[in-house]
PDB file of C-alpha atoms and ligand atoms in Angstrom:
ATOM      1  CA  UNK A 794       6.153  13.940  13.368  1.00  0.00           C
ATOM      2  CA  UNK A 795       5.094  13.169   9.744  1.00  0.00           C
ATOM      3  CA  UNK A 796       2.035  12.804   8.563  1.00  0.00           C
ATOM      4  CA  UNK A 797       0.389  10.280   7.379  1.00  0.00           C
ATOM      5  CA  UNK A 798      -2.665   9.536   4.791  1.00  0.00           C
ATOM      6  CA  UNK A 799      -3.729   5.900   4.418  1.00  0.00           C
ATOM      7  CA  UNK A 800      -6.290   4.804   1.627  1.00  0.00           C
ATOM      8  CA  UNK A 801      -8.308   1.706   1.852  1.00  0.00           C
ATOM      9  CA  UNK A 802     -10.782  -0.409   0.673  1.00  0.00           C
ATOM     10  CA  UNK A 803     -11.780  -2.858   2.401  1.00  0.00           C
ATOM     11  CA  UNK A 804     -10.665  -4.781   5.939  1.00  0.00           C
ATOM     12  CA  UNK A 805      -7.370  -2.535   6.314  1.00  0.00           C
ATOM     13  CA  UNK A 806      -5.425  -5.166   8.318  1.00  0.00           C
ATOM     14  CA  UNK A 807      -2.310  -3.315   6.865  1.00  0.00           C
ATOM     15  CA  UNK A 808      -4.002  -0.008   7.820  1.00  0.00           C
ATOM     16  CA  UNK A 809      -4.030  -1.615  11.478  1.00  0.00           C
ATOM     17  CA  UNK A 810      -0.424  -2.586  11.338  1.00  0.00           C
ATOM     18  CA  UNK A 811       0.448   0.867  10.339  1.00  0.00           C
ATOM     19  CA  UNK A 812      -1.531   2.485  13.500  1.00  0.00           C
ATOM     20  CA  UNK A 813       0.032   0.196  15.771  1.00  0.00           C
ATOM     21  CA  UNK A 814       3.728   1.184  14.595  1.00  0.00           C
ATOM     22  CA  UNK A 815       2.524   4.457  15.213  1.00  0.00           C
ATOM     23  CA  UNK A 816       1.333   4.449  18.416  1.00  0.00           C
ATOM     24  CA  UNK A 817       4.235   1.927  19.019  1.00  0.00           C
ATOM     25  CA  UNK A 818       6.709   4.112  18.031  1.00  0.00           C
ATOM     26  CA  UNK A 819       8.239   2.055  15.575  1.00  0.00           C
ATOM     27  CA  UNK A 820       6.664   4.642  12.744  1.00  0.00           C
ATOM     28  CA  UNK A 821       7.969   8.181  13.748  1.00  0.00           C
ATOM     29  CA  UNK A 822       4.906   9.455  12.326  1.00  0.00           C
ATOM     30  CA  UNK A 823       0.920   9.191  12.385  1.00  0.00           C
ATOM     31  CA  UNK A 824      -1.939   8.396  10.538  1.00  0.00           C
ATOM     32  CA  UNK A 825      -3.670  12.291  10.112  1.00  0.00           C
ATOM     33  CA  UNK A 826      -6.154  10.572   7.792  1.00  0.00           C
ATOM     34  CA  UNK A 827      -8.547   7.630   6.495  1.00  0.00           C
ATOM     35  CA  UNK A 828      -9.923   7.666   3.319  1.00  0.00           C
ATOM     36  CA  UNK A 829     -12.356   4.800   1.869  1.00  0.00           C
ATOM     37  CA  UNK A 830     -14.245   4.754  -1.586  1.00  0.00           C
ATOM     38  CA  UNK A 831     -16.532   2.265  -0.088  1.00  0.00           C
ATOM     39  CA  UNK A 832     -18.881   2.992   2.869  1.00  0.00           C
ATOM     40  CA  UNK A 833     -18.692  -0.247   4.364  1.00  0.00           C
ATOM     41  CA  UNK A 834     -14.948  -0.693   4.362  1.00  0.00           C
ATOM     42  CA  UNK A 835     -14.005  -2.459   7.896  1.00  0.00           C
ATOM     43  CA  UNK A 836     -10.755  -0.610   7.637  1.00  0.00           C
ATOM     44  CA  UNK A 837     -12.891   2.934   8.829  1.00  0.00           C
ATOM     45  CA  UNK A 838     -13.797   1.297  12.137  1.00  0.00           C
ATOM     46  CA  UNK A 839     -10.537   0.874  12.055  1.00  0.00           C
ATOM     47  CA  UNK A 840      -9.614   4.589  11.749  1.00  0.00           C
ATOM     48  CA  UNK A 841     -12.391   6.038  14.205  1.00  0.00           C
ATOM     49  CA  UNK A 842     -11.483   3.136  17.140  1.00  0.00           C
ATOM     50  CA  UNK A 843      -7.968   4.961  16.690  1.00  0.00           C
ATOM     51  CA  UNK A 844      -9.145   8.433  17.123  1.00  0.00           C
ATOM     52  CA  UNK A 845      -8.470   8.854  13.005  1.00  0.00           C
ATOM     53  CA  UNK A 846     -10.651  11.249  11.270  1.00  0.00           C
ATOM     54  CA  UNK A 847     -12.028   8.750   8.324  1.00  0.00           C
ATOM     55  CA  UNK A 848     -13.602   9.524   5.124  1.00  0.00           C
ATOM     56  CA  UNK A 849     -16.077   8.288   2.223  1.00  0.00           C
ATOM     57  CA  UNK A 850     -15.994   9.346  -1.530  1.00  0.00           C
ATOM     58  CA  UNK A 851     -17.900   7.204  -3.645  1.00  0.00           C
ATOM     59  CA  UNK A 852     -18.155   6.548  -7.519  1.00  0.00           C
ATOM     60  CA  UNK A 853     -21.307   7.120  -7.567  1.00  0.00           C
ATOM     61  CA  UNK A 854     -20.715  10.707  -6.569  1.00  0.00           C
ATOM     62  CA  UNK A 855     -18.560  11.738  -8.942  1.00  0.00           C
ATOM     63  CA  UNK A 856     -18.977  12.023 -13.315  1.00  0.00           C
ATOM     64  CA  UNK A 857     -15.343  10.295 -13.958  1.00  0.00           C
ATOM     65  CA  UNK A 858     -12.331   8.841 -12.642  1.00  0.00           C
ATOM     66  CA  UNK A 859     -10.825  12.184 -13.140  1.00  0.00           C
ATOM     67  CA  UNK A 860     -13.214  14.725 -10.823  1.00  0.00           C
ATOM     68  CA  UNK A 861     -13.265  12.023  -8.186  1.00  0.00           C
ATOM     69  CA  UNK A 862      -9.595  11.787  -7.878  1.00  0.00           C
ATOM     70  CA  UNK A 863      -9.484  15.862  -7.976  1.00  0.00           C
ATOM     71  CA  UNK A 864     -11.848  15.894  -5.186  1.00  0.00           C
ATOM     72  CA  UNK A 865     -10.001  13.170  -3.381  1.00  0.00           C
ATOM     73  CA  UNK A 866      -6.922  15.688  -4.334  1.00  0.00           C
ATOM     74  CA  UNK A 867      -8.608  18.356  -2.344  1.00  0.00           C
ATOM     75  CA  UNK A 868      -9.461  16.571   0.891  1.00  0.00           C
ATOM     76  CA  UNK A 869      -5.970  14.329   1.063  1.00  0.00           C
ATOM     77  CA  UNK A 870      -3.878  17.822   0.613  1.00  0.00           C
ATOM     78  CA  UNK A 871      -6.557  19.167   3.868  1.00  0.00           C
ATOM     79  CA  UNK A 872      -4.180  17.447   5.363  1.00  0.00           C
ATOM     80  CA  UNK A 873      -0.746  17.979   4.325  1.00  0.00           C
ATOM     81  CA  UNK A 874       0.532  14.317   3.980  1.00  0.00           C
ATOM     82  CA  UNK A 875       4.136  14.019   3.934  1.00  0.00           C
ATOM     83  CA  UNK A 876       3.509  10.235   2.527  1.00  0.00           C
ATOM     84  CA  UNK A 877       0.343   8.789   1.214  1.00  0.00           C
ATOM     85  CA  UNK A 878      -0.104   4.934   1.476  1.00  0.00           C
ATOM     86  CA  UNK A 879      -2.064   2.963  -0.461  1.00  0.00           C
ATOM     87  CA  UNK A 880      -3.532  -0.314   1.839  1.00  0.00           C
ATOM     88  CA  UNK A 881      -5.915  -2.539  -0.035  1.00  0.00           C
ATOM     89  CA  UNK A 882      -7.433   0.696  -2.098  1.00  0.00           C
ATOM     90  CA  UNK A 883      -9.114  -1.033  -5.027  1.00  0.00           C
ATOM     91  CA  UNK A 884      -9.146   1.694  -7.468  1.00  0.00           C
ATOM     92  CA  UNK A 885      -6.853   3.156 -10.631  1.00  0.00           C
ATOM     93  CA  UNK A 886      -5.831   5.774  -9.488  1.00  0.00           C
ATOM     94  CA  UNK A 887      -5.553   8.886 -12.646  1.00  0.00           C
ATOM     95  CA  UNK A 888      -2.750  10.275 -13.907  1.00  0.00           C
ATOM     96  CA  UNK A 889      -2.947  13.182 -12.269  1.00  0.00           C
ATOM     97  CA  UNK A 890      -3.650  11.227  -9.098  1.00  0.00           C
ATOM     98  CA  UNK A 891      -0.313   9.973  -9.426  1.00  0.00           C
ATOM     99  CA  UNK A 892       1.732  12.695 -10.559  1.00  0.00           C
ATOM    100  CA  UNK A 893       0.663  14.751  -7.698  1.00  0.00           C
ATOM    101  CA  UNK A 894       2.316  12.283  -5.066  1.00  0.00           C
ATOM    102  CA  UNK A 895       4.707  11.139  -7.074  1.00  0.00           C
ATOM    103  CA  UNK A 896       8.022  10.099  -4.716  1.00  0.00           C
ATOM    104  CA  UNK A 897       5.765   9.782  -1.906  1.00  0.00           C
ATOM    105  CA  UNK A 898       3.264   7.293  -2.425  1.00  0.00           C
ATOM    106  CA  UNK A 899       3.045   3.783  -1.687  1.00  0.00           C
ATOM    107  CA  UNK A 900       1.515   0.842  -2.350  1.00  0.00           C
ATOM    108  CA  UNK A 901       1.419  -2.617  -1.134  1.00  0.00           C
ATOM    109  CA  UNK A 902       0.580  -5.867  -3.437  1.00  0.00           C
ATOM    110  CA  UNK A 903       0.010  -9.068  -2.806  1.00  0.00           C
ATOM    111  CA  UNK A 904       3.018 -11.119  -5.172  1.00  0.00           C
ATOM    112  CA  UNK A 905       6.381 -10.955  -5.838  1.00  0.00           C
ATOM    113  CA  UNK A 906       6.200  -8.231  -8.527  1.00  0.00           C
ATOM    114  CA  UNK A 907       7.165  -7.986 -11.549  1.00  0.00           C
ATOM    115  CA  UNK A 908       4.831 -11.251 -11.651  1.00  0.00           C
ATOM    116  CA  UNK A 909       0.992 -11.205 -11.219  1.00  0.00           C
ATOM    117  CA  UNK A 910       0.161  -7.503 -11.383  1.00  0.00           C
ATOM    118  CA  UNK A 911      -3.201  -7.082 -11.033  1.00  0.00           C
ATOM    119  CA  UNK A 912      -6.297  -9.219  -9.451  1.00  0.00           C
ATOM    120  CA  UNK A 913      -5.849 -12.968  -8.068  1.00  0.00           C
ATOM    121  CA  UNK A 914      -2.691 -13.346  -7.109  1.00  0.00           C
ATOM    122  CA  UNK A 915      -2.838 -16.156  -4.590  1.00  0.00           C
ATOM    123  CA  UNK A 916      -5.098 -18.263  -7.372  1.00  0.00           C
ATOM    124  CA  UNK A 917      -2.857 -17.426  -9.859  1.00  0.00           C
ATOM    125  CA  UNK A 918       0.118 -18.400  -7.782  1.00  0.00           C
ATOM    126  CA  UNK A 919      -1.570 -21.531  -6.880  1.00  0.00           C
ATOM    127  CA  UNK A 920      -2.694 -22.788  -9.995  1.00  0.00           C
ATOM    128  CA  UNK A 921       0.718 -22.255 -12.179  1.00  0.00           C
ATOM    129  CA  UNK A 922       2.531 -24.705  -9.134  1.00  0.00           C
ATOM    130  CA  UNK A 923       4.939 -22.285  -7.740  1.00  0.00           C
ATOM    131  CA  UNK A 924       6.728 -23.175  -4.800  1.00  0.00           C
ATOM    132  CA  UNK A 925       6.954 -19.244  -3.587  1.00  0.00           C
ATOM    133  CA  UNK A 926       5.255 -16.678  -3.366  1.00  0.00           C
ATOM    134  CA  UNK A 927       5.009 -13.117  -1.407  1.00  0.00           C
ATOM    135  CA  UNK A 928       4.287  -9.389  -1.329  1.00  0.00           C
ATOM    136  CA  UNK A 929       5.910  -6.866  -2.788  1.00  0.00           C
ATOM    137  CA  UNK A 930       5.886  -2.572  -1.526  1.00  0.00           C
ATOM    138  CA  UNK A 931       6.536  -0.400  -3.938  1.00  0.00           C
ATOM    139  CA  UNK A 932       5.938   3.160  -4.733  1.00  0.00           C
ATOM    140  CA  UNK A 933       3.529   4.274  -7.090  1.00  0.00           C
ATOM    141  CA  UNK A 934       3.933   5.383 -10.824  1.00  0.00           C
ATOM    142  CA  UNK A 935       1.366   5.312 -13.677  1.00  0.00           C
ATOM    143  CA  UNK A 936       1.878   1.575 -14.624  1.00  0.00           C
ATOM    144  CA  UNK A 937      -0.345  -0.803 -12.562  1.00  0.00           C
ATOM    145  CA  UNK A 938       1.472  -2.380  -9.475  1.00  0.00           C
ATOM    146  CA  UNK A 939       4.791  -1.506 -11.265  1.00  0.00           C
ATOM    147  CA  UNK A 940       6.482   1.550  -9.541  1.00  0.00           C
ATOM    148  CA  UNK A 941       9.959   0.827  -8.342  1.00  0.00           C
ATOM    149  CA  UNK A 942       9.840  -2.406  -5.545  1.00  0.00           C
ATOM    150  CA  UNK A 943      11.263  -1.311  -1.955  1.00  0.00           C
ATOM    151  CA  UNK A 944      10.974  -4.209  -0.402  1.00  0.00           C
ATOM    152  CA  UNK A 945       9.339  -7.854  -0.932  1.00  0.00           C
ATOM    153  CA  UNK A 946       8.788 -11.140   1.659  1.00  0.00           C
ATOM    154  CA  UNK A 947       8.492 -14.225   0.331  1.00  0.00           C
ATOM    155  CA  UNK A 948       6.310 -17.379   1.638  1.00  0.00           C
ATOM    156  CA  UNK A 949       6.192 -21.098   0.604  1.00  0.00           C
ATOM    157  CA  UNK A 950       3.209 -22.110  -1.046  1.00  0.00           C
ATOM    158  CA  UNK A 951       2.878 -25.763  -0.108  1.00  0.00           C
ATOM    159  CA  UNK A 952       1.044 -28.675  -1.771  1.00  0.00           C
ATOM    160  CA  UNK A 953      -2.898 -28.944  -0.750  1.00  0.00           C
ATOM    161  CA  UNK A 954      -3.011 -24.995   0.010  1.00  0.00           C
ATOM    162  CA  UNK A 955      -6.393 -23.145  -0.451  1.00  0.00           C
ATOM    163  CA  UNK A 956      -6.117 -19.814  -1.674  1.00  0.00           C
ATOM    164  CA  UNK A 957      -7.339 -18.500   2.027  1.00  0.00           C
ATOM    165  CA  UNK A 958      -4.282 -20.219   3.313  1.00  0.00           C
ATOM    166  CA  UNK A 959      -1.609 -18.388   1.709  1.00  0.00           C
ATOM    167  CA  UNK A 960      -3.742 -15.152   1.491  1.00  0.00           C
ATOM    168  CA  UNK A 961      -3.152 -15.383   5.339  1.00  0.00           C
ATOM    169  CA  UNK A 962       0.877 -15.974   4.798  1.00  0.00           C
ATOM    170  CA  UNK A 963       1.153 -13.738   2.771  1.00  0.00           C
ATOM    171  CA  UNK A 964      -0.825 -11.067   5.107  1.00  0.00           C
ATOM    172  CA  UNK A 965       0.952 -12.161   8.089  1.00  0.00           C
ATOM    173  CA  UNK A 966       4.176 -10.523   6.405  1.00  0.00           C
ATOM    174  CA  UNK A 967       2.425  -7.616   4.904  1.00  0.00           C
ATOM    175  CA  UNK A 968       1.952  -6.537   8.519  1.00  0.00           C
ATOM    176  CA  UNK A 969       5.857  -6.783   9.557  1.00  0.00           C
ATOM    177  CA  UNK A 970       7.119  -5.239   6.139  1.00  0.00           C
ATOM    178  CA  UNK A 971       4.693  -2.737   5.365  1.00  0.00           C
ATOM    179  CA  UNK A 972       5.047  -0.986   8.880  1.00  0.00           C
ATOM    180  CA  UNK A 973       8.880  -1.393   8.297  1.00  0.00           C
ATOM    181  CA  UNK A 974       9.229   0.683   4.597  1.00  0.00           C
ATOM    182  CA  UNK A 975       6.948   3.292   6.215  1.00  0.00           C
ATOM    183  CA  UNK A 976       9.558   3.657   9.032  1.00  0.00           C
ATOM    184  CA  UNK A 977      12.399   3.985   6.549  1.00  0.00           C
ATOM    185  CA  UNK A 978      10.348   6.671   4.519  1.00  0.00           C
ATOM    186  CA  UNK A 979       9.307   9.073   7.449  1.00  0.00           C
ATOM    187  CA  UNK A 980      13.182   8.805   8.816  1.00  0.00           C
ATOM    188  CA  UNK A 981      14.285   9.784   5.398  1.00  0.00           C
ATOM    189  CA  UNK A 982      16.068   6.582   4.372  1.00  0.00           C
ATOM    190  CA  UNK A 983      13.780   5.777   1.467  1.00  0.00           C
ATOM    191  CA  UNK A 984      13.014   7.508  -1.984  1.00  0.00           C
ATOM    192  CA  UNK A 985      12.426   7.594  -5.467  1.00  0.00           C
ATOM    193  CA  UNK A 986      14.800   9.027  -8.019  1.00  0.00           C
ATOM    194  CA  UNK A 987      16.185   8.383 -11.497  1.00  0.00           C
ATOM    195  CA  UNK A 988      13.052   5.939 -11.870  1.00  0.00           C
ATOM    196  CA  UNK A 989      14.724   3.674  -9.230  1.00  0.00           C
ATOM    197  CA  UNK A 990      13.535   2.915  -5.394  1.00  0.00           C
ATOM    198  CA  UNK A 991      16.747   3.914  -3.147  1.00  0.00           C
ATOM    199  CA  UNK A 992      17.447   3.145   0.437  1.00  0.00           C
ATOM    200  CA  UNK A 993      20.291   4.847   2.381  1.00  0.00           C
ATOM    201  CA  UNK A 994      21.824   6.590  -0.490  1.00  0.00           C
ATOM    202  CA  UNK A 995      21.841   2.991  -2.781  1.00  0.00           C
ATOM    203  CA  UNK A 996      19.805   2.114  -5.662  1.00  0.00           C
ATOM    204  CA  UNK A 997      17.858  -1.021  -5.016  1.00  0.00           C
ATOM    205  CA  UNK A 998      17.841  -3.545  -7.130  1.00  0.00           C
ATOM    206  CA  UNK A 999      14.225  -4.806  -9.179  1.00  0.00           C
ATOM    207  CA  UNK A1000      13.643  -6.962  -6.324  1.00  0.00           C
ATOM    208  CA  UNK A1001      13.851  -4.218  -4.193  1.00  0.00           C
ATOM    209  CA  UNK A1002      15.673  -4.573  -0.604  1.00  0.00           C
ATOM    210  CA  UNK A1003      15.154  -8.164   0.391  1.00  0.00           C
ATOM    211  CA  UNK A1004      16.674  -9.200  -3.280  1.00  0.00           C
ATOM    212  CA  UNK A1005      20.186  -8.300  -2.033  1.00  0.00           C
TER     213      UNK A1005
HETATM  214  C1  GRF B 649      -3.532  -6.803   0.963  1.00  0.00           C
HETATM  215  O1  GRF B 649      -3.286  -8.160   0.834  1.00  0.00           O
HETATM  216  C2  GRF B 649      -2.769  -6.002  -0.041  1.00  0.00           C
HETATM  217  O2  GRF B 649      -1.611  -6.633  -0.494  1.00  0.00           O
HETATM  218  C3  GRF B 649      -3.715  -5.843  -1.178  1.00  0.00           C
HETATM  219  O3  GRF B 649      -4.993  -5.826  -0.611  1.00  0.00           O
HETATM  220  C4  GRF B 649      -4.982  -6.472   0.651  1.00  0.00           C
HETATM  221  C5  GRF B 649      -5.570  -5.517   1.630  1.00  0.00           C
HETATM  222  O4  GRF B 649      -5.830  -6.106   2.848  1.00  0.00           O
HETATM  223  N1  GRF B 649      -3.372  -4.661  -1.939  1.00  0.00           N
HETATM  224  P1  GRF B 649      -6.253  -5.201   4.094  1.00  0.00           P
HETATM  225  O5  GRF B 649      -7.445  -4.365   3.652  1.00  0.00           O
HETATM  226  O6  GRF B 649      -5.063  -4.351   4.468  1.00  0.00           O
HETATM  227  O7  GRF B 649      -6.628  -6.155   5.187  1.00  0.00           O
END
């Protein structure tokens, strides 16, 4: 069974997604850990209803970016993740952050990356008029929300929408693809080489899976 590390922020809907594959089976792994940088993070009830040991490092505890993420370091490698996955964590993450879990770190964001990195997608997406829009998972590398795309869902964005309306689109297929790349990582199908996300021995494309 692999093991699993899951980071969040806030609500951790994907978070939830990702313990029900688990306990599903459809993950052939589980969620050894829970780690929030806020206390009030919805996604920790989430954890400790599941049985998941869940944890709180705040800012405010630490001098800089850099001896928070080394402390974070310390208690992530406690438990010997074979993957660490990033689910709504709202923090840059250092260099050294990064390098450490390079090739087996993941991230989900909320657009169809390359476009809209970064905050307000679903405004952004909204307000320029486009007709589609998604979420993209990717791993993670030192430029923000641009590691190597795995796989992406598109939605329609449809005249009249509020941004809470296709937040929840786009969410609803978070929670089927997210689940999904995990699967493909723990049964060895996925990884990251050559700067390039690959899936069963074949460089993806930029678009990642779903743009074949
Ligand atoms: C998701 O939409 C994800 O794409 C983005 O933050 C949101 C987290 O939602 N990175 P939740 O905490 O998993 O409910």
């Amino acid at each position: 069974m692999k093991r699993l590390v899951v980071l969040v922020s806030g609500q951790g809907s994907n978070l939830q997604a990702i313990l029900d594959a688990c306990q599903q089976g459809r993950i052939h792994g589980s969620v050894a850990a829970v780690f929030s940088n806020k206390a009030e993070a919805y996604g920790l009830t989430r954890a400790r209803d599941a049985g998941v040991p869940a944890h709180v490092l705040t800012a405010d505890q630490f001098a800089d970016r850099e001896s928070f993420d080394r402390q974070l370091m310390l208690e992530i490698d406690a438990y010997a993740p074979d993957l660490v996955i990033l689910a709504g964590y709202m923090r840059i993450l250092s260099a050294a952050f990064v390098a450490r879990y390079a090739g087996r770190m993941l991230n989900i964001h909320p657009s169809l990356l390359p476009k809209y990195p970064g905050l307000h997608t679903h405004r952004q997406a909204i307000e320029n008029g486009d007709e589609e829009h998604g979420t993209s998972v990717h791993f993670v590398t030192e430029e923000l929300d641009g590691g190597p795309v795995i796989l992406q869902a598109k939605v329609p964005v449809f005249a009249g929408d509020t941004e809470e309306d296709v937040t929840a689109r786009v969410q609803h297929q978070e929670h089927a693809i997210y689940p999904l790349v995990v699967s493909w990582f723990v049964d060895g199908r996925v990884k990251m080489q050559d700067g390039a996300a690959w899936l069963d021995n074949q460089p993806l494309p930029p678009e990642g899976y779903a743009g074949n």
